[in-house]
Amino acid sequence: MDFIAGAIGGGLSAVVGYPLDTVKVRIQTERSYNGIWHCIRETYKAEKAWGFYKGMSLSVSTVSLVSSFSFGAYRNFLYNICRLRYGTSDVKPSKVDISLAGCATGAVRVVLISPTEIAKVRMQTQKQSHYSVTAPHLPKPKYQGPVHCLRMIAKEEGFGGLYKGCSALLCRDCHSFATYFLTYNILCDWFTPAGKNKPDILTVLISGGSAGVFGWAVATPMDVIKSRLQVDNLGQCKYRGLIHCIRVSVKEEGIRVLFKGLGLNCIRAFPVNMVVFVTYEGVMRLADHLMK
């Protein structure tokens, strides 16, 4: 049920947060935008509403799959950590247990999400003017959809191209997922009255949204580097690797470059992760009720 509940929550959250994710990626990878609203205006002006949803079909299905895997893996890691440390899984896990399970979950996710992340980023940064009467015959974009994008990357850059930027992705997800699950559990414990086994819906909403905000707050620097490495594919490659990308980016744009999209990430993370956790908890409680 952890896998099923995670899948439903992940799919719904992807639909809610995708437009702002597109804006976030463009701000992080291009220097032509002055801020969030400038990016939104320019994207809509050139590509209309569709510009915010490029690559979403693959993202919704894969986010659903990855969310299913993330919640299932987290619960299994936590179960096994408790068994190893205490001899039984029927104990309240410590903050260290939760952090370790979250970190392990972030690490194993990379194998699944790296290809979909690079396809999403390439689709989101691909510019194509919206059809108009004055320009009826527009050139075809290089990537004609998420699946076509993956095929083109594998063809032009080899299988390794599908895992470009995975070092930054690994750094991003390990500590952000430890923060994510730890924040959720701490806030649920704080807001749940003594004597109650489970948090109420309002507590889940607040805790889930806050967990997303804290998770993205620590993830943003590596998210910027990950996005830059993944779009660094045309002509001469600008970056030779993770450390080189950090050095060049900071040298050219200052330390603030590592926090590009931070505000947008936090704004997007709250409603998206509210949806994730309230759906997850709702499905789990429904399953418990039906099984009884």
PDB file of N, CA and C in Angstrom, residues 135-218:
ATOM      1  N   ALA A 135       2.769  33.303 -38.823  1.00  0.00           N
ATOM      2  CA  ALA A 135       3.873  32.348 -38.934  1.00  0.00           C
ATOM      3  C   ALA A 135       3.341  30.925 -38.872  1.00  0.00           C
ATOM      4  N   PRO A 136       2.635  30.510 -39.961  1.00  0.00           N
ATOM      5  CA  PRO A 136       1.988  29.200 -39.954  1.00  0.00           C
ATOM      6  C   PRO A 136       2.950  28.028 -40.101  1.00  0.00           C
ATOM      7  N   HIS A 137       4.119  28.274 -40.671  1.00  0.00           N
ATOM      8  CA  HIS A 137       5.053  27.181 -40.931  1.00  0.00           C
ATOM      9  C   HIS A 137       6.306  27.335 -40.071  1.00  0.00           C
ATOM     10  N   LEU A 138       6.201  26.885 -38.843  1.00  0.00           N
ATOM     11  CA  LEU A 138       7.323  26.989 -37.927  1.00  0.00           C
ATOM     12  C   LEU A 138       8.213  25.756 -38.053  1.00  0.00           C
ATOM     13  N   PRO A 139       9.524  25.913 -37.879  1.00  0.00           N
ATOM     14  CA  PRO A 139      10.406  24.750 -37.944  1.00  0.00           C
ATOM     15  C   PRO A 139      10.107  23.780 -36.806  1.00  0.00           C
ATOM     16  N   LYS A 140      10.273  22.505 -37.094  1.00  0.00           N
ATOM     17  CA  LYS A 140      10.020  21.510 -36.070  1.00  0.00           C
ATOM     18  C   LYS A 140      11.069  21.598 -34.968  1.00  0.00           C
ATOM     19  N   PRO A 141      10.649  21.455 -33.724  1.00  0.00           N
ATOM     20  CA  PRO A 141      11.630  21.460 -32.635  1.00  0.00           C
ATOM     21  C   PRO A 141      12.484  20.201 -32.703  1.00  0.00           C
ATOM     22  N   LYS A 142      13.655  20.259 -32.121  1.00  0.00           N
ATOM     23  CA  LYS A 142      14.553  19.104 -32.139  1.00  0.00           C
ATOM     24  C   LYS A 142      13.930  17.911 -31.437  1.00  0.00           C
ATOM     25  N   TYR A 143      13.336  18.170 -30.267  1.00  0.00           N
ATOM     26  CA  TYR A 143      12.702  17.099 -29.506  1.00  0.00           C
ATOM     27  C   TYR A 143      11.189  17.220 -29.657  1.00  0.00           C
ATOM     28  N   GLN A 144      10.559  16.218 -30.222  1.00  0.00           N
ATOM     29  CA  GLN A 144       9.138  16.282 -30.529  1.00  0.00           C
ATOM     30  C   GLN A 144       8.267  15.650 -29.451  1.00  0.00           C
ATOM     31  N   GLY A 145       8.865  15.256 -28.372  1.00  0.00           N
ATOM     32  CA  GLY A 145       8.146  14.700 -27.235  1.00  0.00           C
ATOM     33  C   GLY A 145       9.141  14.073 -26.287  1.00  0.00           C
ATOM     34  N   PRO A 146       8.720  13.724 -25.085  1.00  0.00           N
ATOM     35  CA  PRO A 146       9.652  13.166 -24.094  1.00  0.00           C
ATOM     36  C   PRO A 146      10.329  11.875 -24.543  1.00  0.00           C
ATOM     37  N   VAL A 147       9.560  10.966 -25.151  1.00  0.00           N
ATOM     38  CA  VAL A 147      10.137   9.689 -25.587  1.00  0.00           C
ATOM     39  C   VAL A 147      11.118   9.921 -26.733  1.00  0.00           C
ATOM     40  N   HIS A 148      10.729  10.790 -27.687  1.00  0.00           N
ATOM     41  CA  HIS A 148      11.625  11.137 -28.787  1.00  0.00           C
ATOM     42  C   HIS A 148      12.894  11.788 -28.249  1.00  0.00           C
ATOM     43  N   CYS A 149      12.760  12.604 -27.222  1.00  0.00           N
ATOM     44  CA  CYS A 149      13.903  13.261 -26.597  1.00  0.00           C
ATOM     45  C   CYS A 149      14.871  12.230 -26.031  1.00  0.00           C
ATOM     46  N   LEU A 150      14.362  11.230 -25.327  1.00  0.00           N
ATOM     47  CA  LEU A 150      15.215  10.179 -24.765  1.00  0.00           C
ATOM     48  C   LEU A 150      15.935   9.409 -25.861  1.00  0.00           C
ATOM     49  N   ARG A 151      15.219   9.122 -26.954  1.00  0.00           N
ATOM     50  CA  ARG A 151      15.831   8.404 -28.073  1.00  0.00           C
ATOM     51  C   ARG A 151      16.952   9.215 -28.700  1.00  0.00           C
ATOM     52  N   MET A 152      16.723  10.508 -28.879  1.00  0.00           N
ATOM     53  CA  MET A 152      17.723  11.383 -29.485  1.00  0.00           C
ATOM     54  C   MET A 152      18.965  11.512 -28.597  1.00  0.00           C
ATOM     55  N   ILE A 153      18.754  11.617 -27.290  1.00  0.00           N
ATOM     56  CA  ILE A 153      19.887  11.725 -26.361  1.00  0.00           C
ATOM     57  C   ILE A 153      20.725  10.450 -26.409  1.00  0.00           C
ATOM     58  N   ALA A 154      20.047   9.284 -26.374  1.00  0.00           N
ATOM     59  CA  ALA A 154      20.761   8.008 -26.427  1.00  0.00           C
ATOM     60  C   ALA A 154      21.514   7.849 -27.745  1.00  0.00           C
ATOM     61  N   LYS A 155      20.916   8.325 -28.837  1.00  0.00           N
ATOM     62  CA  LYS A 155      21.535   8.211 -30.158  1.00  0.00           C
ATOM     63  C   LYS A 155      22.745   9.125 -30.285  1.00  0.00           C
ATOM     64  N   GLU A 156      22.614  10.380 -29.837  1.00  0.00           N
ATOM     65  CA  GLU A 156      23.658  11.376 -30.032  1.00  0.00           C
ATOM     66  C   GLU A 156      24.739  11.341 -28.951  1.00  0.00           C
ATOM     67  N   GLU A 157      24.354  10.985 -27.735  1.00  0.00           N
ATOM     68  CA  GLU A 157      25.290  11.078 -26.618  1.00  0.00           C
ATOM     69  C   GLU A 157      25.587   9.735 -25.959  1.00  0.00           C
ATOM     70  N   GLY A 158      24.956   8.676 -26.495  1.00  0.00           N
ATOM     71  CA  GLY A 158      25.161   7.357 -25.919  1.00  0.00           C
ATOM     72  C   GLY A 158      24.314   7.140 -24.677  1.00  0.00           C
ATOM     73  N   PHE A 159      24.367   5.915 -24.150  1.00  0.00           N
ATOM     74  CA  PHE A 159      23.574   5.585 -22.961  1.00  0.00           C
ATOM     75  C   PHE A 159      23.954   6.464 -21.777  1.00  0.00           C
ATOM     76  N   GLY A 160      25.243   6.832 -21.701  1.00  0.00           N
ATOM     77  CA  GLY A 160      25.697   7.689 -20.607  1.00  0.00           C
ATOM     78  C   GLY A 160      25.056   9.055 -20.622  1.00  0.00           C
ATOM     79  N   GLY A 161      24.588   9.494 -21.799  1.00  0.00           N
ATOM     80  CA  GLY A 161      23.921  10.792 -21.901  1.00  0.00           C
ATOM     81  C   GLY A 161      22.649  10.854 -21.091  1.00  0.00           C
ATOM     82  N   LEU A 162      22.015   9.704 -20.891  1.00  0.00           N
ATOM     83  CA  LEU A 162      20.778   9.645 -20.103  1.00  0.00           C
ATOM     84  C   LEU A 162      21.048   9.867 -18.612  1.00  0.00           C
ATOM     85  N   TYR A 163      22.320   9.751 -18.221  1.00  0.00           N
ATOM     86  CA  TYR A 163      22.689   9.926 -16.811  1.00  0.00           C
ATOM     87  C   TYR A 163      23.610  11.123 -16.618  1.00  0.00           C
ATOM     88  N   LYS A 164      23.552  12.054 -17.563  1.00  0.00           N
ATOM     89  CA  LYS A 164      24.349  13.273 -17.437  1.00  0.00           C
ATOM     90  C   LYS A 164      23.835  14.082 -16.239  1.00  0.00           C
ATOM     91  N   GLY A 165      24.744  14.535 -15.411  1.00  0.00           N
ATOM     92  CA  GLY A 165      24.347  15.299 -14.235  1.00  0.00           C
ATOM     93  C   GLY A 165      23.927  14.453 -13.062  1.00  0.00           C
ATOM     94  N   CYS A 166      24.114  13.118 -13.155  1.00  0.00           N
ATOM     95  CA  CYS A 166      23.631  12.261 -12.065  1.00  0.00           C
ATOM     96  C   CYS A 166      24.439  12.445 -10.783  1.00  0.00           C
ATOM     97  N   SER A 167      25.696  12.925 -10.885  1.00  0.00           N
ATOM     98  CA  SER A 167      26.475  13.184  -9.673  1.00  0.00           C
ATOM     99  C   SER A 167      25.832  14.307  -8.861  1.00  0.00           C
ATOM    100  N   ALA A 168      25.399  15.368  -9.566  1.00  0.00           N
ATOM    101  CA  ALA A 168      24.708  16.471  -8.883  1.00  0.00           C
ATOM    102  C   ALA A 168      23.345  16.012  -8.372  1.00  0.00           C
ATOM    103  N   LEU A 169      22.698  15.145  -9.137  1.00  0.00           N
ATOM    104  CA  LEU A 169      21.393  14.615  -8.733  1.00  0.00           C
ATOM    105  C   LEU A 169      21.524  13.779  -7.464  1.00  0.00           C
ATOM    106  N   LEU A 170      22.602  12.997  -7.389  1.00  0.00           N
ATOM    107  CA  LEU A 170      22.844  12.180  -6.203  1.00  0.00           C
ATOM    108  C   LEU A 170      23.079  13.060  -4.978  1.00  0.00           C
ATOM    109  N   CYS A 171      23.910  14.096  -5.146  1.00  0.00           N
ATOM    110  CA  CYS A 171      24.153  15.035  -4.045  1.00  0.00           C
ATOM    111  C   CYS A 171      22.868  15.743  -3.625  1.00  0.00           C
ATOM    112  N   ARG A 172      22.044  16.094  -4.611  1.00  0.00           N
ATOM    113  CA  ARG A 172      20.797  16.794  -4.316  1.00  0.00           C
ATOM    114  C   ARG A 172      19.830  15.925  -3.521  1.00  0.00           C
ATOM    115  N   ASP A 173      19.629  14.693  -3.974  1.00  0.00           N
ATOM    116  CA  ASP A 173      18.557  13.869  -3.405  1.00  0.00           C
ATOM    117  C   ASP A 173      18.914  13.223  -2.073  1.00  0.00           C
ATOM    118  N   CYS A 174      20.182  12.906  -1.855  1.00  0.00           N
ATOM    119  CA  CYS A 174      20.543  12.242  -0.595  1.00  0.00           C
ATOM    120  C   CYS A 174      20.209  13.114   0.616  1.00  0.00           C
ATOM    121  N   HIS A 175      20.721  14.341   0.627  1.00  0.00           N
ATOM    122  CA  HIS A 175      20.464  15.160   1.813  1.00  0.00           C
ATOM    123  C   HIS A 175      19.080  15.799   1.800  1.00  0.00           C
ATOM    124  N   SER A 176      18.507  16.016   0.610  1.00  0.00           N
ATOM    125  CA  SER A 176      17.178  16.636   0.580  1.00  0.00           C
ATOM    126  C   SER A 176      16.101  15.661   1.041  1.00  0.00           C
ATOM    127  N   PHE A 177      16.242  14.377   0.723  1.00  0.00           N
ATOM    128  CA  PHE A 177      15.235  13.408   1.170  1.00  0.00           C
ATOM    129  C   PHE A 177      15.384  13.088   2.655  1.00  0.00           C
ATOM    130  N   ALA A 178      16.604  13.144   3.149  1.00  0.00           N
ATOM    131  CA  ALA A 178      16.782  13.004   4.596  1.00  0.00           C
ATOM    132  C   ALA A 178      16.068  14.149   5.309  1.00  0.00           C
ATOM    133  N   THR A 179      16.244  15.372   4.796  1.00  0.00           N
ATOM    134  CA  THR A 179      15.578  16.557   5.361  1.00  0.00           C
ATOM    135  C   THR A 179      14.071  16.465   5.204  1.00  0.00           C
ATOM    136  N   TYR A 180      13.631  15.999   4.050  1.00  0.00           N
ATOM    137  CA  TYR A 180      12.211  15.912   3.691  1.00  0.00           C
ATOM    138  C   TYR A 180      11.437  15.033   4.677  1.00  0.00           C
ATOM    139  N   PHE A 181      11.868  13.787   4.824  1.00  0.00           N
ATOM    140  CA  PHE A 181      11.137  12.861   5.688  1.00  0.00           C
ATOM    141  C   PHE A 181      11.317  13.207   7.175  1.00  0.00           C
ATOM    142  N   LEU A 182      12.493  13.721   7.523  1.00  0.00           N
ATOM    143  CA  LEU A 182      12.718  14.102   8.919  1.00  0.00           C
ATOM    144  C   LEU A 182      11.819  15.273   9.313  1.00  0.00           C
ATOM    145  N   THR A 183      11.724  16.270   8.444  1.00  0.00           N
ATOM    146  CA  THR A 183      10.860  17.432   8.721  1.00  0.00           C
ATOM    147  C   THR A 183       9.407  17.014   8.879  1.00  0.00           C
ATOM    148  N   TYR A 184       8.944  16.156   7.979  1.00  0.00           N
ATOM    149  CA  TYR A 184       7.550  15.703   8.046  1.00  0.00           C
ATOM    150  C   TYR A 184       7.259  14.992   9.369  1.00  0.00           C
ATOM    151  N   ASN A 185       8.141  14.086   9.760  1.00  0.00           N
ATOM    152  CA  ASN A 185       7.914  13.328  10.992  1.00  0.00           C
ATOM    153  C   ASN A 185       7.996  14.207  12.238  1.00  0.00           C
ATOM    154  N   ILE A 186       8.947  15.146  12.262  1.00  0.00           N
ATOM    155  CA  ILE A 186       9.077  16.041  13.418  1.00  0.00           C
ATOM    156  C   ILE A 186       7.831  16.910  13.571  1.00  0.00           C
ATOM    157  N   LEU A 187       7.370  17.496  12.466  1.00  0.00           N
ATOM    158  CA  LEU A 187       6.197  18.382  12.533  1.00  0.00           C
ATOM    159  C   LEU A 187       4.929  17.614  12.885  1.00  0.00           C
ATOM    160  N   CYS A 188       4.798  16.410  12.356  1.00  0.00           N
ATOM    161  CA  CYS A 188       3.623  15.596  12.717  1.00  0.00           C
ATOM    162  C   CYS A 188       3.626  15.278  14.209  1.00  0.00           C
ATOM    163  N   ASP A 189       4.806  14.973  14.753  1.00  0.00           N
ATOM    164  CA  ASP A 189       4.904  14.699  16.190  1.00  0.00           C
ATOM    165  C   ASP A 189       4.564  15.945  17.014  1.00  0.00           C
ATOM    166  N   TRP A 190       5.032  17.103  16.568  1.00  0.00           N
ATOM    167  CA  TRP A 190       4.772  18.352  17.288  1.00  0.00           C
ATOM    168  C   TRP A 190       3.294  18.696  17.330  1.00  0.00           C
ATOM    169  N   PHE A 191       2.621  18.557  16.193  1.00  0.00           N
ATOM    170  CA  PHE A 191       1.240  19.028  16.063  1.00  0.00           C
ATOM    171  C   PHE A 191       0.179  17.999  16.427  1.00  0.00           C
ATOM    172  N   THR A 192       0.583  16.738  16.636  1.00  0.00           N
ATOM    173  CA  THR A 192      -0.387  15.705  16.987  1.00  0.00           C
ATOM    174  C   THR A 192      -0.560  15.647  18.503  1.00  0.00           C
ATOM    175  N   PRO A 193      -1.772  15.838  18.997  1.00  0.00           N
ATOM    176  CA  PRO A 193      -1.997  15.825  20.459  1.00  0.00           C
ATOM    177  C   PRO A 193      -1.607  14.490  21.080  1.00  0.00           C
ATOM    178  N   ALA A 194      -1.191  14.538  22.325  1.00  0.00           N
ATOM    179  CA  ALA A 194      -0.825  13.312  23.050  1.00  0.00           C
ATOM    180  C   ALA A 194      -2.029  12.375  23.122  1.00  0.00           C
ATOM    181  N   GLY A 195      -1.770  11.108  22.909  1.00  0.00           N
ATOM    182  CA  GLY A 195      -2.838  10.122  22.964  1.00  0.00           C
ATOM    183  C   GLY A 195      -3.407   9.750  21.606  1.00  0.00           C
ATOM    184  N   LYS A 196      -3.108  10.563  20.577  1.00  0.00           N
ATOM    185  CA  LYS A 196      -3.583  10.251  19.234  1.00  0.00           C
ATOM    186  C   LYS A 196      -2.484   9.530  18.463  1.00  0.00           C
ATOM    187  N   ASN A 197      -2.877   8.466  17.739  1.00  0.00           N
ATOM    188  CA  ASN A 197      -1.895   7.678  16.990  1.00  0.00           C
ATOM    189  C   ASN A 197      -1.501   8.310  15.669  1.00  0.00           C
ATOM    190  N   LYS A 198      -2.461   9.003  15.049  1.00  0.00           N
ATOM    191  CA  LYS A 198      -2.211   9.548  13.719  1.00  0.00           C
ATOM    192  C   LYS A 198      -2.538  11.036  13.678  1.00  0.00           C
ATOM    193  N   PRO A 199      -1.801  11.793  12.860  1.00  0.00           N
ATOM    194  CA  PRO A 199      -2.080  13.230  12.735  1.00  0.00           C
ATOM    195  C   PRO A 199      -3.376  13.474  11.981  1.00  0.00           C
ATOM    196  N   ASP A 200      -4.042  14.606  12.274  1.00  0.00           N
ATOM    197  CA  ASP A 200      -5.250  14.934  11.524  1.00  0.00           C
ATOM    198  C   ASP A 200      -4.870  15.519  10.165  1.00  0.00           C
ATOM    199  N   ILE A 201      -5.881  15.772   9.338  1.00  0.00           N
ATOM    200  CA  ILE A 201      -5.642  16.208   7.964  1.00  0.00           C
ATOM    201  C   ILE A 201      -4.911  17.549   7.909  1.00  0.00           C
ATOM    202  N   LEU A 202      -5.302  18.485   8.782  1.00  0.00           N
ATOM    203  CA  LEU A 202      -4.641  19.798   8.785  1.00  0.00           C
ATOM    204  C   LEU A 202      -3.156  19.657   9.123  1.00  0.00           C
ATOM    205  N   THR A 203      -2.845  18.789  10.073  1.00  0.00           N
ATOM    206  CA  THR A 203      -1.447  18.552  10.441  1.00  0.00           C
ATOM    207  C   THR A 203      -0.672  17.953   9.271  1.00  0.00           C
ATOM    208  N   VAL A 204      -1.310  17.027   8.566  1.00  0.00           N
ATOM    209  CA  VAL A 204      -0.667  16.408   7.397  1.00  0.00           C
ATOM    210  C   VAL A 204      -0.404  17.454   6.317  1.00  0.00           C
ATOM    211  N   LEU A 205      -1.369  18.333   6.083  1.00  0.00           N
ATOM    212  CA  LEU A 205      -1.211  19.380   5.066  1.00  0.00           C
ATOM    213  C   LEU A 205      -0.049  20.316   5.405  1.00  0.00           C
ATOM    214  N   ILE A 206      -0.033  20.793   6.651  1.00  0.00           N
ATOM    215  CA  ILE A 206       1.021  21.724   7.075  1.00  0.00           C
ATOM    216  C   ILE A 206       2.393  21.044   7.085  1.00  0.00           C
ATOM    217  N   SER A 207       2.430  19.837   7.645  1.00  0.00           N
ATOM    218  CA  SER A 207       3.699  19.114   7.757  1.00  0.00           C
ATOM    219  C   SER A 207       4.231  18.719   6.383  1.00  0.00           C
ATOM    220  N   GLY A 208       3.336  18.249   5.510  1.00  0.00           N
ATOM    221  CA  GLY A 208       3.751  17.850   4.165  1.00  0.00           C
ATOM    222  C   GLY A 208       4.262  19.025   3.357  1.00  0.00           C
ATOM    223  N   GLY A 209       3.525  20.148   3.401  1.00  0.00           N
ATOM    224  CA  GLY A 209       3.962  21.341   2.679  1.00  0.00           C
ATOM    225  C   GLY A 209       5.284  21.866   3.203  1.00  0.00           C
ATOM    226  N   SER A 210       5.438  21.898   4.518  1.00  0.00           N
ATOM    227  CA  SER A 210       6.678  22.386   5.124  1.00  0.00           C
ATOM    228  C   SER A 210       7.852  21.459   4.815  1.00  0.00           C
ATOM    229  N   ALA A 211       7.598  20.155   4.798  1.00  0.00           N
ATOM    230  CA  ALA A 211       8.654  19.198   4.450  1.00  0.00           C
ATOM    231  C   ALA A 211       9.165  19.451   3.038  1.00  0.00           C
ATOM    232  N   GLY A 212       8.243  19.742   2.138  1.00  0.00           N
ATOM    233  CA  GLY A 212       8.650  20.052   0.774  1.00  0.00           C
ATOM    234  C   GLY A 212       9.491  21.306   0.695  1.00  0.00           C
ATOM    235  N   VAL A 213       9.108  22.332   1.440  1.00  0.00           N
ATOM    236  CA  VAL A 213       9.847  23.596   1.439  1.00  0.00           C
ATOM    237  C   VAL A 213      11.267  23.392   1.975  1.00  0.00           C
ATOM    238  N   PHE A 214      11.400  22.716   3.115  1.00  0.00           N
ATOM    239  CA  PHE A 214      12.728  22.481   3.691  1.00  0.00           C
ATOM    240  C   PHE A 214      13.577  21.575   2.797  1.00  0.00           C
ATOM    241  N   GLY A 215      12.925  20.561   2.207  1.00  0.00           N
ATOM    242  CA  GLY A 215      13.648  19.657   1.313  1.00  0.00           C
ATOM    243  C   GLY A 215      14.233  20.390   0.119  1.00  0.00           C
ATOM    244  N   TRP A 216      13.431  21.278  -0.495  1.00  0.00           N
ATOM    245  CA  TRP A 216      13.913  22.030  -1.652  1.00  0.00           C
ATOM    246  C   TRP A 216      14.880  23.139  -1.250  1.00  0.00           C
ATOM    247  N   ALA A 217      14.753  23.647  -0.055  1.00  0.00           N
ATOM    248  CA  ALA A 217      15.681  24.684   0.399  1.00  0.00           C
ATOM    249  C   ALA A 217      17.119  24.163   0.418  1.00  0.00           C
ATOM    250  N   VAL A 218      17.297  22.922   0.865  1.00  0.00           N
ATOM    251  CA  VAL A 218      18.653  22.361   0.899  1.00  0.00           C
ATOM    252  C   VAL A 218      19.045  21.749  -0.445  1.00  0.00           C
TER     253      VAL A 218
END
